[in-house]
Amino acid sequence: MKRLETYQLEHTTPESVGVDSREITAFLNEINEKNLGLHSFTVVRHDKVCAQGFYKPYSSDTPHVLYSMSKSVTSTAIGFAVAEGLINLNDRVVSFFPEYTMSKRPFNRMLTVRMLLTMHSDKLITVLDEKGKKDWISNFLNAPFLLPPNTKFNYISENTFMLSAIISKVTGMSMIDYLYPRIFEPLGIEKPFWETDGSGNNAGGWGLYMKSEDIAKFFLPYIHDGKWIDGTQIIPSVWVKEATRKQVDSVRDGYIDNMVGYGYQFWRNPIANSYRADGLFGQRCFMFPEYDALVVLNCGEAEDYKLMEVFWKYFPRCFGYGSLPENKEAHDELLSVMDSCHMEKLAPMPRNRALEEKISGRLIKFKTPEFVSVITISITQMLYHKPGEISEMKFNFEDDKLRFYWKEKDYENTIDVGLNGKYGVSEITLGDLRYHTYSQAAWQEDGSLQLWIRPIETAHVRKFTFHFRDDDTVKVINEMTPRFQDLVVYYMTFTGYPIKGEVTEKVVKDAVKTLGLPIIEPDFKGKFEE
């Protein structure tokens, strides 16, 4: 199917499609007051973008990591394959991989495509399982079972990877290539980047990067029985109904979002007849067919249930019926709030010219653990080609910027870093990943140098603080936002061990910071070469 003539979404005012600008403004104000890490949002009503905003330096033309929102895209590929007779949901998983020996795990013979879709493989796989230079299909098939298959909902991203591998098996191409002529090309969506297992199989359950409005376009057919806005059938209507209805019970973690059932890689919402694609750190696409509306959020909030608590206060109540009288004052205020939104920045500070002259151009040698990278471990842990193990750094100070060089394994990058409140923008390559970095540095009163590196396609910012000693040693305080200890609280809650109350939450975070950060996000030391 070639690109449709109507692939672009019209932009309009909220009031013209029955949305009160004041409600969107109130939503943003509360998000900002609570500092909940929103990066961007797109609101679509009656097939028109009626509100859209990006927190600087995030922008409309930059893809954003989706984490587990990727799963719903994989589900869509399965829907196409089922409609084309390539896959049956009752097919045994092992039937697609006869080259793998199954004798070690007899339960493997029970696994079906449907069980993968509904998170009922009951495989015992964790995010700590090593993926670097491994055979991911073999790892899955040889993993032990927590329970016999189809016993219990157990959210495992590797289930979705296996769906991707099955697509590759039955089509002879990667899933992204399979999807391109069926949905990406017709809707004018540039083929996105999707991480792979080293053998050409897309990760499936993670690793997809898409722009905010492209996400909205991809999922918009789901609120129209699979049709695009001009009536063209894009996604099989039967799949839309089956994938988004409740197929199984889901987790029981105390948060209403996750307790109302799971479809085929889609979550049901606490609002009747609505559902969502859902990813770590607050990546969301909410679909409200009864309101003819859709909302996309990209975010960097580890405890994203806090973001959801705010979201459900304003959505879908902001969707009225028909149209509203234009309210220029309210709309102008919304535009002003959106224009003022930006991520946390380093405060401008005076240059430390004496220390700059002393360290500029000199190479610093480090020996860090293998997983220490400028990129967050929540991405690197799930990669086949892993960066990490920072071994070298160098500062070159110029009149208006800093040129910062570092080496991880065999990957070398040099970036521009803005000084005194300005961003430096550069491109970097780490493994299969290519990012644009927006970076700042500022000297502190104690003589340390703070350096923040934000790969704009991710949900994270790396924060280094360098302490330069008289003996030519350098201590590096290593932090990542969102913080690892916040992520642990989220993960425990999601997996059925909810942490309730501010006191308990603080105790857990403090323990993780004390015991976990030295292992996961360790500080490290280096020394200038003679």
Coordinates of C-alpha atoms in Angstrom, one line a residue, residues 258-521:
N258 CA -2.6 -2.0 35.9
M259 CA -5.5 -3.9 37.5
V260 CA -8.2 -3.8 34.8
G261 CA -7.0 -6.4 32.4
Y262 CA -4.6 -7.1 29.5
G263 CA -5.3 -7.8 25.8
Y264 CA -2.8 -8.8 23.2
Q265 CA 0.0 -6.5 24.3
F266 CA -2.4 -3.7 25.1
W267 CA -3.4 -2.6 28.6
R268 CA -7.0 -1.9 29.5
N269 CA -7.8 1.5 31.2
P270 CA -9.9 2.2 34.3
I271 CA -12.1 4.2 31.9
A272 CA -14.7 2.0 30.2
N273 CA -14.0 0.9 26.7
S274 CA -10.5 2.5 26.5
Y275 CA -7.0 1.1 26.4
R276 CA -3.4 2.1 26.0
A277 CA 0.1 1.2 24.8
D278 CA 2.3 1.5 27.9
G279 CA 6.1 1.9 28.4
L280 CA 8.6 2.5 31.2
F281 CA 9.2 6.0 32.6
G282 CA 5.8 7.2 31.4
Q283 CA 5.7 6.4 27.6
R284 CA 1.9 6.2 26.9
C285 CA -0.6 6.2 24.1
F286 CA -4.1 6.4 25.5
M287 CA -7.0 5.5 23.2
F288 CA -10.6 6.6 23.9
P289 CA -12.8 5.4 21.1
E290 CA -16.0 6.6 22.8
Y291 CA -14.6 10.1 22.9
D292 CA -13.0 9.9 19.5
A293 CA -9.7 10.9 21.1
L294 CA -6.1 9.8 21.7
V295 CA -3.3 11.1 23.9
V296 CA 0.4 10.5 23.5
L297 CA 2.8 11.1 26.4
N298 CA 6.6 10.8 26.4
C299 CA 8.2 11.1 29.7
G300 CA 11.2 10.5 32.0
E301 CA 9.5 9.7 35.3
A302 CA 10.6 6.5 37.0
E303 CA 7.6 6.5 39.3
D304 CA 5.2 7.0 36.4
Y305 CA 2.1 6.1 38.4
K306 CA 2.5 9.6 39.9
L307 CA 2.1 11.0 36.4
M308 CA -0.9 8.8 35.8
E309 CA -2.6 10.0 38.9
V310 CA -2.5 13.5 37.5
F311 CA -3.5 12.4 34.0
W312 CA -6.7 10.7 35.1
K313 CA -7.8 13.9 36.9
Y314 CA -8.0 15.7 33.5
F315 CA -8.6 13.0 30.9
P316 CA -11.0 12.1 29.5
R317 CA -13.1 14.6 31.4
C318 CA -11.7 17.4 29.2
F319 CA -13.3 15.8 26.1
G320 CA -16.7 17.5 25.6
Y321 CA -19.2 16.9 22.8
G322 CA -19.4 18.9 19.6
S323 CA -17.4 22.1 19.6
L324 CA -16.9 24.9 22.1
P325 CA -16.8 28.7 21.4
E326 CA -13.3 29.8 20.7
N327 CA -11.6 31.1 23.8
K328 CA -8.6 33.2 22.6
E329 CA -7.5 34.2 26.1
A330 CA -7.5 30.5 27.4
H331 CA -5.9 29.3 24.2
D332 CA -3.2 31.9 24.4
E333 CA -2.5 31.0 28.0
L334 CA -2.1 27.3 27.0
L335 CA 0.3 28.3 24.2
S336 CA 2.3 30.4 26.6
V337 CA 2.5 27.6 29.2
M338 CA 3.6 25.1 26.5
D339 CA 6.2 27.5 25.1
S340 CA 7.7 28.0 28.6
C341 CA 8.1 24.2 29.3
H342 CA 11.7 23.0 29.5
M343 CA 13.8 20.4 31.2
E344 CA 15.9 21.0 34.2
K345 CA 19.0 23.1 33.2
L346 CA 22.4 23.9 34.8
A347 CA 22.5 27.4 36.3
P348 CA 25.1 29.7 34.6
M349 CA 28.2 30.1 36.7
P350 CA 31.5 32.0 36.2
R351 CA 34.2 30.2 34.2
N352 CA 37.2 28.8 36.2
R353 CA 39.8 29.9 33.7
A354 CA 42.8 28.9 35.8
L355 CA 41.6 25.3 36.2
E356 CA 40.5 25.2 32.6
E357 CA 44.0 26.0 31.5
K358 CA 45.5 23.4 33.8
I359 CA 43.3 20.5 32.6
S360 CA 42.5 21.4 29.0
G361 CA 43.8 19.0 26.4
R362 CA 45.1 16.4 28.9
L363 CA 43.9 12.8 28.7
I364 CA 42.3 11.2 31.8
K365 CA 42.5 7.4 32.1
F366 CA 39.8 5.4 33.9
K367 CA 39.0 1.8 34.7
T368 CA 35.3 1.5 35.2
P369 CA 33.0 -1.6 35.4
E370 CA 31.9 -2.9 32.0
F371 CA 28.4 -1.5 32.2
V372 CA 29.3 2.1 33.1
S373 CA 28.2 4.2 30.1
V374 CA 27.0 7.7 29.2
I375 CA 23.7 5.9 28.2
T376 CA 21.5 4.6 31.0
I377 CA 21.7 1.0 32.1
S378 CA 18.0 0.6 31.4
I379 CA 18.9 0.8 27.7
T380 CA 22.4 -0.8 27.7
Q381 CA 21.2 -3.8 29.7
M382 CA 18.9 -4.8 26.8
L383 CA 21.4 -4.4 24.0
Y384 CA 23.1 -7.0 21.9
H385 CA 26.1 -4.7 21.1
K386 CA 26.8 -3.1 24.4
P387 CA 28.7 0.1 25.0
G388 CA 30.2 0.8 28.5
E389 CA 33.4 0.5 30.4
I390 CA 34.5 4.2 30.2
S391 CA 38.3 4.2 29.9
E392 CA 39.2 7.8 28.7
M393 CA 38.0 11.3 28.9
K394 CA 39.4 14.7 27.8
F395 CA 38.3 18.3 28.2
N396 CA 39.1 21.0 25.6
F397 CA 37.9 24.4 26.7
E398 CA 37.2 27.0 24.0
D399 CA 36.0 30.6 24.2
D400 CA 32.3 29.8 24.0
K401 CA 32.1 26.0 24.7
L402 CA 33.7 22.8 25.9
R403 CA 34.7 20.0 23.6
F404 CA 34.4 16.8 25.7
Y405 CA 35.8 13.5 24.5
W406 CA 35.3 10.0 26.0
K407 CA 35.8 6.4 25.1
E408 CA 33.7 3.4 26.0
K409 CA 35.0 0.0 24.8
D410 CA 35.9 0.8 21.1
Y411 CA 33.4 3.6 20.8
E412 CA 34.9 7.1 20.8
N413 CA 32.8 10.3 20.8
T414 CA 33.5 14.0 21.1
I415 CA 30.7 16.4 21.8
D416 CA 30.1 20.1 22.0
V417 CA 29.0 21.2 25.5
G418 CA 27.5 24.6 26.2
L419 CA 28.8 26.7 29.0
N420 CA 26.9 29.3 31.1
G421 CA 23.4 27.9 30.5
K422 CA 23.6 27.1 26.8
Y423 CA 23.3 23.7 25.1
G424 CA 25.9 22.2 22.9
V425 CA 24.4 19.9 20.3
S426 CA 26.3 16.9 18.8
E427 CA 25.8 13.4 17.4
I428 CA 27.2 10.3 19.1
T429 CA 27.4 6.6 18.2
L430 CA 27.5 3.8 20.9
G431 CA 27.1 0.3 19.6
D432 CA 24.1 0.3 17.2
L433 CA 22.7 3.4 18.8
R434 CA 22.9 6.9 17.4
Y435 CA 21.8 9.9 19.4
H436 CA 21.8 13.6 19.4
T437 CA 23.2 15.0 22.7
Y438 CA 22.2 18.3 24.2
S439 CA 24.9 19.0 26.8
Q440 CA 25.8 21.6 29.4
A441 CA 28.6 22.2 31.8
A442 CA 29.1 24.7 34.7
W443 CA 31.8 25.2 37.3
Q444 CA 30.7 25.0 40.9
E445 CA 31.8 27.1 43.8
D446 CA 33.8 24.2 45.3
G447 CA 35.9 24.0 42.2
S448 CA 34.1 21.0 40.7
L449 CA 32.7 20.8 37.2
Q450 CA 29.2 19.6 36.5
L451 CA 28.6 18.1 33.0
W452 CA 25.1 17.0 31.9
I453 CA 24.6 15.0 28.8
R454 CA 21.1 14.4 27.5
P455 CA 20.8 12.0 24.5
I456 CA 17.6 13.6 23.2
E457 CA 16.1 10.3 21.9
T458 CA 16.2 8.8 25.4
A459 CA 14.2 9.5 28.5
H460 CA 17.4 10.3 30.5
V461 CA 20.2 12.8 31.3
R462 CA 23.6 11.7 32.5
K463 CA 25.0 13.9 35.2
F464 CA 28.8 13.8 35.9
T465 CA 30.4 15.9 38.6
F466 CA 34.2 16.1 38.3
H467 CA 36.5 16.8 41.3
F468 CA 40.0 17.6 40.2
R469 CA 42.7 16.9 42.9
D470 CA 46.1 18.4 43.2
D471 CA 47.7 15.0 42.7
D472 CA 46.2 14.8 39.2
T473 CA 43.5 12.4 40.2
V474 CA 39.9 12.9 39.3
K475 CA 36.9 11.7 41.1
V476 CA 33.7 11.5 39.1
I477 CA 30.3 11.5 40.9
N478 CA 28.0 9.5 38.5
E479 CA 24.3 10.1 38.5
M480 CA 21.4 9.4 36.1
T481 CA 18.0 11.1 36.0
P482 CA 15.5 9.3 36.3
R483 CA 17.2 7.9 39.3
F484 CA 17.9 4.2 39.7
Q485 CA 16.4 4.1 43.3
D486 CA 13.1 5.5 41.9
L487 CA 13.1 2.9 39.2
V488 CA 13.4 0.1 41.9
V489 CA 10.4 1.5 43.7
Y490 CA 8.4 1.4 40.5
Y491 CA 9.6 -2.1 39.5
M492 CA 8.7 -3.5 42.9
T493 CA 5.2 -2.0 42.7
F494 CA 4.6 -3.2 39.2
T495 CA 5.7 -6.8 40.0
G496 CA 3.2 -7.1 42.9
Y497 CA 5.1 -5.7 45.9
P498 CA 3.6 -2.2 46.1
I499 CA 5.4 0.3 48.4
K500 CA 2.9 2.4 50.2
G501 CA 3.5 5.5 52.2
E502 CA 6.1 8.2 52.0
V503 CA 8.1 6.8 55.0
T504 CA 8.3 3.3 53.5
E505 CA 9.2 4.7 50.1
K506 CA 12.0 6.8 51.6
V507 CA 13.4 3.8 53.5
V508 CA 13.5 1.7 50.3
K509 CA 15.1 4.5 48.2
D510 CA 17.7 5.2 50.9
A511 CA 18.6 1.5 51.0
V512 CA 18.9 1.2 47.3
K513 CA 21.0 4.3 47.1
T514 CA 23.3 2.9 49.7
L515 CA 23.5 -0.7 48.5
G516 CA 22.5 -0.6 44.9
L517 CA 24.0 2.6 43.4
P518 CA 27.6 1.7 44.1
I519 CA 27.0 -1.4 41.9
I520 CA 24.6 0.0 39.2
E521 CA 25.6 3.6 38.9

